[in-house]
Amino acid sequence: MAQPYVKKDDDRDEEAEYSPFLGIEKGAVLQEARVFNDPQLDPRRCSQVITRLLYLLNQGETFTKIEATEVFFSVTKLFQSRDFGLRRMVYLMIKELSPSADEVIIVTSSLMKDMNSKTDMYRANAIRVLCRITDGTLLTQIERYLKQAIVDKNPVVASAALVSGIHLLQTSPEIVKRWTNEVQDAVQSRAALVQFHSLALLHQVHHILIGECNEPILCKWRNPSGSYLKLNFDDISSGNTGLSVVVDALLEGLNNSGPVPEDNFLNIRQNDRLAVSKLVTSLTRGTVRSPLAQCLLIRYTSQVIRESGVNTQSGDRPFYDYLEGCLRHKAEMVILEAARAITELSGVTSRELTPAITVLQLFLSSSKPVIRFAAVRTLNKVAMTHPMAVTNCNIDMESLISDQNRSIATLAITTLLKTGNETSVDRLMKQITNFMSDIADEFKIVVVEAIRSLCLKFPLKYRSLMNFLSNILREEGGFEYKKAIVDTIVILIRDIPDAKESGLFHLCEFIEDCEFTYMSTQILHFLGIEGPKTSDPSKYIRYINNRVILENATVRASAVSTLAKFGAMVDSLKPRIFVLLRRCLFDSDDEVRDRATLYLNTLRGDGSVVETNKDVKDFLFGSLDVPLVNLETSLKNYVGDLPGSLSALPVTSSSHMCMIWIQEPSEEPFDIDSVPKEVKSQPLAEKKGLGKKPTGLGAPLSGPASTVDAYGKMLSSIPEFSSFGKLFKSSPPVELTEAETEYAVNVVKHIYEGHVVFQYNCTNTIPEQLLENVIVIVDASEAEEFSEVSSKPLRSLPYDSPGQTFVAFEKPDGVPAVGKFSNMLNFIVKEVDSTTGEAEDDGVEDEYQLEDLEVVAADYMLKVGVSNFRNAWESMGPDCERVDEYGLGVRESLAEAVNAVINILGMQPCEGTEVVMSNSRSHTCLLSGVFIGNAKVLVRLSFGIDGPKQVAMKLSVRSEDQAVSDAIHEIVSSG
Amino acid sequence: MANFSTYQESHPSIKNILLLDSDGKRVAVKYYSDDWPTNNAKLAFEKSVFTKTQKTNARTEAEIAMFENNVVVYKFSQDLHFFVTGGDDENELILATVLQGFFDAVALLLRSNVDKREALENLDLVLLCLDEIVDGGIPLVAYSTIAVGLLMPTTFLAAATWQQAIGGHEYYCCGMILETDASVIAGKVATHSMDAAAPLSEQTITQALATAREHLTRSLLK
């Protein structure tokens, strides 16, 4: 049916659209597959059909179980044909179909016949197919042939068997292990890839063997003749014969050219080290032909180095000479592999690094993009740990800034920004300026972020960096890119006081010609807060007023607010601001006029210059202290039942004024104080999530305290808790119930100097129930230092409307008391009639067990970062320093241990030191925080991990108070 | 368990080889890792790789880029786009060698007419070529799909035993490089049309090339 149409299409547009598979359809091809069953096989036709089937599979088409079985059975018929090409396609097809165990039996005999064929190609392919589809039982039958194949004189056959062995090792290790003799022979094959494959297999066999024998072995390395290496193993014959076979065969077989140090006694606790290092020792001295095998050997060597550590006798690293020698190999992939292995050595010294850096530097000017990329990527990594070692390459790196490949250019720039010193910043900036014009926005953002950290590193260089930012701000760019720049400027203004004036000026320039309304309003808001505090606020007025004249209504409205803020803060500007605001009274937009009117009245714009009172400032700068969601609900309720015409209603409270449009004035005005200040748990959790991100404009200068502020305000409005003083910390919500239970409860721990308040956020998820007098009964018997002082029950908890109940505890002042609390939710249940929604009058008292809650040491620690840890550390001084070492026992990995300690302390990791490089054997982590009692604490953690994953940690604490330093140590030693 | 993870890392491994046309559509693709478990995930990866590399000039020298923690090396010829993907830590030059091997072998087999039409007409050769470059290994079923949390996630069983029992997804450990020399690859593929009599070991590269050409002439004439 599709055929005629396709034909026509062909005629019309043959060159552009021709494809032998045009209009191909699964059903039709499956029909065609019937030719496989013909008594007279046409090999060419069959090959074509298989190709068509493979094409379908390749395009993502799937066969049903029945279809696949049918195709499989007919394909097996094709083993009758002697056509070579067809046989190859049959092999491919069988591999694609992955037949199930019962189907495999059908082809086994055919494949086994091919395995013993005289034709090498048949043997090689049959081995690969059979090993792929077979299971353990069948494997024992063909094992003999596979062992033969490994030592086959044809490299293709040998490789096929070896590669299959590598894969089979994962499913049937016990069988593959028995092949070590043959594999051992294959290592000496003259064919490069056979050597590569046998080396890979041999190494993996070792890994399997390692798991099996654990007794320590004393071995002796001797070099009696100067050309032959002999090993004596004690114990080994009693243990695992496999290992001795491997190692013996390995050493017998390989001719070793170099001499071995005389009578080195090594007492090695673990066999893996022994076996692999034997393998590596012998091979690194022999000849390895294939570059791939050489790369493999380098990987194994670095593994041995990792596991053995620096030689205790001479202080030399074993095998370093071999790695260095590989840097002079003729194949580039080997050079790269060796250079990378050297840079990744744990605790690598600059002397060891130098030769590797030198070859990578040469790579930087290669004509091949892949080589340049590999080199710059490796150097970029080195720059994170050893910036000084990379500085030699800076000249070459700078030329890569203009590289055609943008990944290379970006890597080069970020490397330069990492290694750059204070003096080179200016030159670098010039280079980057040229580069910025012709890269995509996504790369530009990476660069802007790198510049942000560079500027925080070298605050003195803010001038040139700020200039750079203002230049790129003026150029073309999308919203995300511009936002990244503006965010960076805002952060610099915040962290570098000197940069404030010029930064604000650049932002003013930017909004003169900014196409993004969102960004203009954000900058105007920021300007309103920061501008009045500068030395000469008047110079910003022009820019702001330009917005009032030239922009759209949204920007005009926020410009009016900004003007008002200047008016409120700077008395000398007040008369001029009033003139400008009065002009706005004639604006075409309601919102702008309203704001102008409001501000004129608030600031008493009747001409008289008076001191702006605190309320007005609060009003202009403070944030709304009721959650917007609650305000909205209350207003809806208030307005809801009032029909009639529109009119405005002013709402007042001590520090807020709102204008509300309602349909008819109500008898009594809306009282904003009636809006509940208790926050629903859900929105707050979201807010918390957002607050964590260090966005520039999104989070104004108030910093990370915003959630604590919100909680603080809410709690201080509850009379029972108002006497507790200032809220120190609020934890993120901890769930006390499983998801989807009848009642969902989570708890927020609020920590005060001498009190702890638990805020239980409860949600009733049963529509037929109304809960009343909800309270959590807390059993503090496992928290001796705490005593309950008060609680605030929740009067009513209707369906799906979260509410809070509180319990307050007293604890010793300023002491990080810890304890465990068990919780029981206690309430009165009332049935709700689902039709009327009315609750019945009588309720039943009921309770609901919640999970336990713990107050831990981390609850007394505020995560507060420092921008420059070293400075902070130095300025804190060693007066109250305490250093101690701890063994953390066996850990899964270094990263896991680091995270565990960070979590126990609950401190803020600084300078990205919470990230542990994979494979590293040691790590230093910097933490900062504020401990209860407002004591600043800085912590430097040094971790080390050894072979059996024993982790040791050195903990240095500096704080303003010896007692606090001691407390931190106590937390760690008890955690 | 630890052994397993180290030996996945220990030998150079290939995650996929892609051959796409100038619209980003598949000509032939082969995946060796389970990073992209569904066809849609595969297509999405191909699309993102294609669109991001489309505008670069990878015609004379192979180019390179990073995608979602993978390194992709690529090279274009007329309306064909060749890609080889490896893990984040893979030696880029090994990937480039595999790419070059694939590219040159296809060029030899298609007698330097490396374009989509020629590739599709000789799709059997291209597929055999892929088969000779990297060995995909044994499909394994992640044990964890049977009882999540009860067993170690990195314990595997042979697919043949488990797949039909539980219908779990196939798990390919990684692709082992089989051969990177283009003429050898082309030679192996091209023996296709030869009589089974001549064993490969006795063939020189020149012979292999001659066979490849011969095959082509034949396929053009048919």
mmCIF file of N, CA, C and O in Angstrom, chain B residues 170-209:
data_model
loop_
_atom_site.group_PDB
_atom_site.id
_atom_site.type_symbol
_atom_site.label_atom_id
_atom_site.label_comp_id
_atom_site.label_asym_id
_atom_site.label_seq_id
_atom_site.Cartn_x
_atom_site.Cartn_y
_atom_site.Cartn_z
ATOM 1 N N GLU B 170 18.131 -5.747 30.640
ATOM 2 C CA GLU B 170 19.464 -6.241 30.338
ATOM 3 C C GLU B 170 20.503 -5.258 30.835
ATOM 4 O O GLU B 170 20.307 -4.057 30.798
ATOM 5 N N TYR B 171 21.597 -5.800 31.306
ATOM 6 C CA TYR B 171 22.636 -4.929 31.796
ATOM 7 C C TYR B 171 23.930 -5.295 31.094
ATOM 8 O O TYR B 171 24.446 -6.393 31.269
ATOM 9 N N TYR B 172 24.418 -4.396 30.289
ATOM 10 C CA TYR B 172 25.694 -4.650 29.649
ATOM 11 C C TYR B 172 26.762 -3.974 30.472
ATOM 12 O O TYR B 172 26.671 -2.792 30.756
ATOM 13 N N CYS B 173 27.731 -4.739 30.848
ATOM 14 C CA CYS B 173 28.766 -4.192 31.700
ATOM 15 C C CYS B 173 29.480 -3.053 30.992
ATOM 16 O O CYS B 173 29.421 -1.918 31.398
ATOM 17 N N CYS B 174 30.164 -3.338 29.928
ATOM 18 C CA CYS B 174 30.817 -2.299 29.163
ATOM 19 C C CYS B 174 31.401 -2.957 27.929
ATOM 20 O O CYS B 174 31.532 -4.165 27.859
ATOM 21 N N GLY B 175 31.728 -2.123 26.973
ATOM 22 C CA GLY B 175 32.255 -2.674 25.738
ATOM 23 C C GLY B 175 33.761 -2.809 25.801
ATOM 24 O O GLY B 175 34.461 -1.895 26.180
ATOM 25 N N MET B 176 34.238 -3.981 25.468
ATOM 26 C CA MET B 176 35.676 -4.218 25.441
ATOM 27 C C MET B 176 36.169 -3.974 24.024
ATOM 28 O O MET B 176 35.615 -4.520 23.071
ATOM 29 N N ILE B 177 37.214 -3.184 23.924
ATOM 30 C CA ILE B 177 37.738 -2.890 22.590
ATOM 31 C C ILE B 177 38.323 -4.164 21.992
ATOM 32 O O ILE B 177 39.133 -4.843 22.611
ATOM 33 N N LEU B 178 37.905 -4.465 20.775
ATOM 34 C CA LEU B 178 38.330 -5.706 20.156
ATOM 35 C C LEU B 178 39.468 -5.435 19.182
ATOM 36 O O LEU B 178 40.443 -6.168 19.108
ATOM 37 N N GLU B 179 39.348 -4.362 18.456
ATOM 38 C CA GLU B 179 40.349 -4.069 17.435
ATOM 39 C C GLU B 179 40.215 -2.586 17.088
ATOM 40 O O GLU B 179 39.123 -2.054 17.074
ATOM 41 N N THR B 180 41.343 -1.937 16.824
ATOM 42 C CA THR B 180 41.253 -0.519 16.472
ATOM 43 C C THR B 180 41.902 -0.219 15.139
ATOM 44 O O THR B 180 41.838 0.900 14.656
ATOM 45 N N ASP B 181 42.572 -1.186 14.544
ATOM 46 C CA ASP B 181 43.241 -0.938 13.277
ATOM 47 C C ASP B 181 42.234 -1.079 12.142
ATOM 48 O O ASP B 181 41.668 -2.137 11.901
ATOM 49 N N ALA B 182 42.030 0.036 11.422
ATOM 50 C CA ALA B 182 40.978 0.085 10.413
ATOM 51 C C ALA B 182 41.136 -1.002 9.359
ATOM 52 O O ALA B 182 40.170 -1.661 8.985
ATOM 53 N N SER B 183 42.371 -1.199 8.898
ATOM 54 C CA SER B 183 42.521 -2.153 7.807
ATOM 55 C C SER B 183 42.245 -3.572 8.287
ATOM 56 O O SER B 183 41.700 -4.382 7.544
ATOM 57 N N VAL B 184 42.597 -3.847 9.534
ATOM 58 C CA VAL B 184 42.304 -5.175 10.065
ATOM 59 C C VAL B 184 40.792 -5.361 10.201
ATOM 60 O O VAL B 184 40.236 -6.396 9.841
ATOM 61 N N ILE B 185 40.133 -4.315 10.707
ATOM 62 C CA ILE B 185 38.671 -4.404 10.854
ATOM 63 C C ILE B 185 38.029 -4.626 9.500
ATOM 64 O O ILE B 185 37.221 -5.549 9.313
ATOM 65 N N ALA B 186 38.427 -3.778 8.554
ATOM 66 C CA ALA B 186 37.843 -3.894 7.222
ATOM 67 C C ALA B 186 38.151 -5.258 6.647
ATOM 68 O O ALA B 186 37.299 -5.884 6.010
ATOM 69 N N GLY B 187 39.357 -5.728 6.923
ATOM 70 C CA GLY B 187 39.754 -7.043 6.435
ATOM 71 C C GLY B 187 38.855 -8.125 6.979
ATOM 72 O O GLY B 187 38.365 -8.983 6.246
ATOM 73 N N LYS B 188 38.586 -8.053 8.282
ATOM 74 C CA LYS B 188 37.741 -9.069 8.905
ATOM 75 C C LYS B 188 36.339 -9.037 8.325
ATOM 76 O O LYS B 188 35.726 -10.069 8.098
ATOM 77 N N VAL B 189 35.827 -7.814 8.135
ATOM 78 C CA VAL B 189 34.460 -7.691 7.634
ATOM 79 C C VAL B 189 34.393 -8.169 6.191
ATOM 80 O O VAL B 189 33.449 -8.838 5.788
ATOM 81 N N ALA B 190 35.424 -7.823 5.441
ATOM 82 C CA ALA B 190 35.362 -8.078 4.014
ATOM 83 C C ALA B 190 35.574 -9.544 3.680
ATOM 84 O O ALA B 190 35.228 -9.969 2.599
ATOM 85 N N THR B 191 36.119 -10.336 4.588
ATOM 86 C CA THR B 191 36.271 -11.763 4.301
ATOM 87 C C THR B 191 34.909 -12.381 4.053
ATOM 88 O O THR B 191 34.802 -13.473 3.517
ATOM 89 N N HIS B 192 33.933 -11.682 4.525
ATOM 90 C CA HIS B 192 32.540 -11.840 4.145
ATOM 91 C C HIS B 192 32.356 -12.487 2.781
ATOM 92 O O HIS B 192 31.733 -13.518 2.649
ATOM 93 N N SER B 193 32.905 -11.839 1.795
ATOM 94 C CA SER B 193 32.582 -12.273 0.443
ATOM 95 C C SER B 193 33.577 -13.309 -0.072
ATOM 96 O O SER B 193 33.426 -13.823 -1.164
ATOM 97 N N MET B 194 34.609 -13.549 0.730
ATOM 98 C CA MET B 194 35.622 -14.485 0.280
ATOM 99 C C MET B 194 35.144 -15.914 0.452
ATOM 100 O O MET B 194 34.279 -16.203 1.239
ATOM 101 N N ASP B 195 35.817 -16.759 -0.214
ATOM 102 C CA ASP B 195 35.555 -18.153 0.059
ATOM 103 C C ASP B 195 36.156 -18.492 1.403
ATOM 104 O O ASP B 195 37.176 -17.936 1.797
ATOM 105 N N ALA B 196 35.522 -19.391 2.056
ATOM 106 C CA ALA B 196 35.950 -19.707 3.410
ATOM 107 C C ALA B 196 37.327 -20.354 3.452
ATOM 108 O O ALA B 196 37.856 -20.614 4.517
ATOM 109 N N ALA B 197 37.872 -20.586 2.304
ATOM 110 C CA ALA B 197 39.105 -21.355 2.263
ATOM 111 C C ALA B 197 40.299 -20.650 2.894
ATOM 112 O O ALA B 197 41.033 -21.244 3.683
ATOM 113 N N ALA B 198 40.520 -19.380 2.562
ATOM 114 C CA ALA B 198 41.736 -18.710 3.022
ATOM 115 C C ALA B 198 41.603 -18.281 4.470
ATOM 116 O O ALA B 198 40.762 -17.456 4.792
ATOM 117 N N PRO B 199 42.392 -18.824 5.355
ATOM 118 C CA PRO B 199 42.311 -18.393 6.744
ATOM 119 C C PRO B 199 42.848 -16.969 6.891
ATOM 120 O O PRO B 199 43.743 -16.564 6.144
ATOM 121 N N LEU B 200 42.302 -16.279 7.822
ATOM 122 C CA LEU B 200 42.609 -14.858 7.932
ATOM 123 C C LEU B 200 44.061 -14.605 8.271
ATOM 124 O O LEU B 200 44.651 -13.636 7.834
ATOM 125 N N SER B 201 44.640 -15.513 9.041
ATOM 126 C CA SER B 201 45.995 -15.248 9.513
ATOM 127 C C SER B 201 46.970 -15.122 8.354
ATOM 128 O O SER B 201 47.989 -14.469 8.460
ATOM 129 N N GLU B 202 46.632 -15.771 7.256
ATOM 130 C CA GLU B 202 47.575 -15.742 6.148
ATOM 131 C C GLU B 202 47.371 -14.530 5.268
ATOM 132 O O GLU B 202 48.069 -14.317 4.292
ATOM 133 N N GLN B 203 46.379 -13.750 5.611
ATOM 134 C CA GLN B 203 46.078 -12.612 4.765
ATOM 135 C C GLN B 203 46.925 -11.417 5.132
ATOM 136 O O GLN B 203 47.080 -11.096 6.304
ATOM 137 N N THR B 204 47.462 -10.745 4.193
ATOM 138 C CA THR B 204 48.149 -9.502 4.525
ATOM 139 C C THR B 204 47.129 -8.380 4.446
ATOM 140 O O THR B 204 46.015 -8.571 3.949
ATOM 141 N N ILE B 205 47.544 -7.232 4.905
ATOM 142 C CA ILE B 205 46.619 -6.098 4.882
ATOM 143 C C ILE B 205 46.248 -5.717 3.451
ATOM 144 O O ILE B 205 45.101 -5.417 3.152
ATOM 145 N N THR B 206 47.239 -5.772 2.586
ATOM 146 C CA THR B 206 46.955 -5.437 1.197
ATOM 147 C C THR B 206 45.889 -6.352 0.630
ATOM 148 O O THR B 206 44.959 -5.909 -0.039
ATOM 149 N N GLN B 207 46.036 -7.615 0.970
ATOM 150 C CA GLN B 207 45.041 -8.577 0.488
ATOM 151 C C GLN B 207 43.674 -8.204 1.034
ATOM 152 O O GLN B 207 42.679 -8.216 0.304
ATOM 153 N N ALA B 208 43.664 -7.879 2.314
ATOM 154 C CA ALA B 208 42.388 -7.553 2.948
ATOM 155 C C ALA B 208 41.741 -6.372 2.251
ATOM 156 O O ALA B 208 40.539 -6.371 1.981
ATOM 157 N N LEU B 209 42.563 -5.391 1.923
ATOM 158 C CA LEU B 209 42.019 -4.217 1.258
ATOM 159 C C LEU B 209 41.511 -4.580 -0.116
ATOM 160 O O LEU B 209 40.445 -4.132 -0.543
#
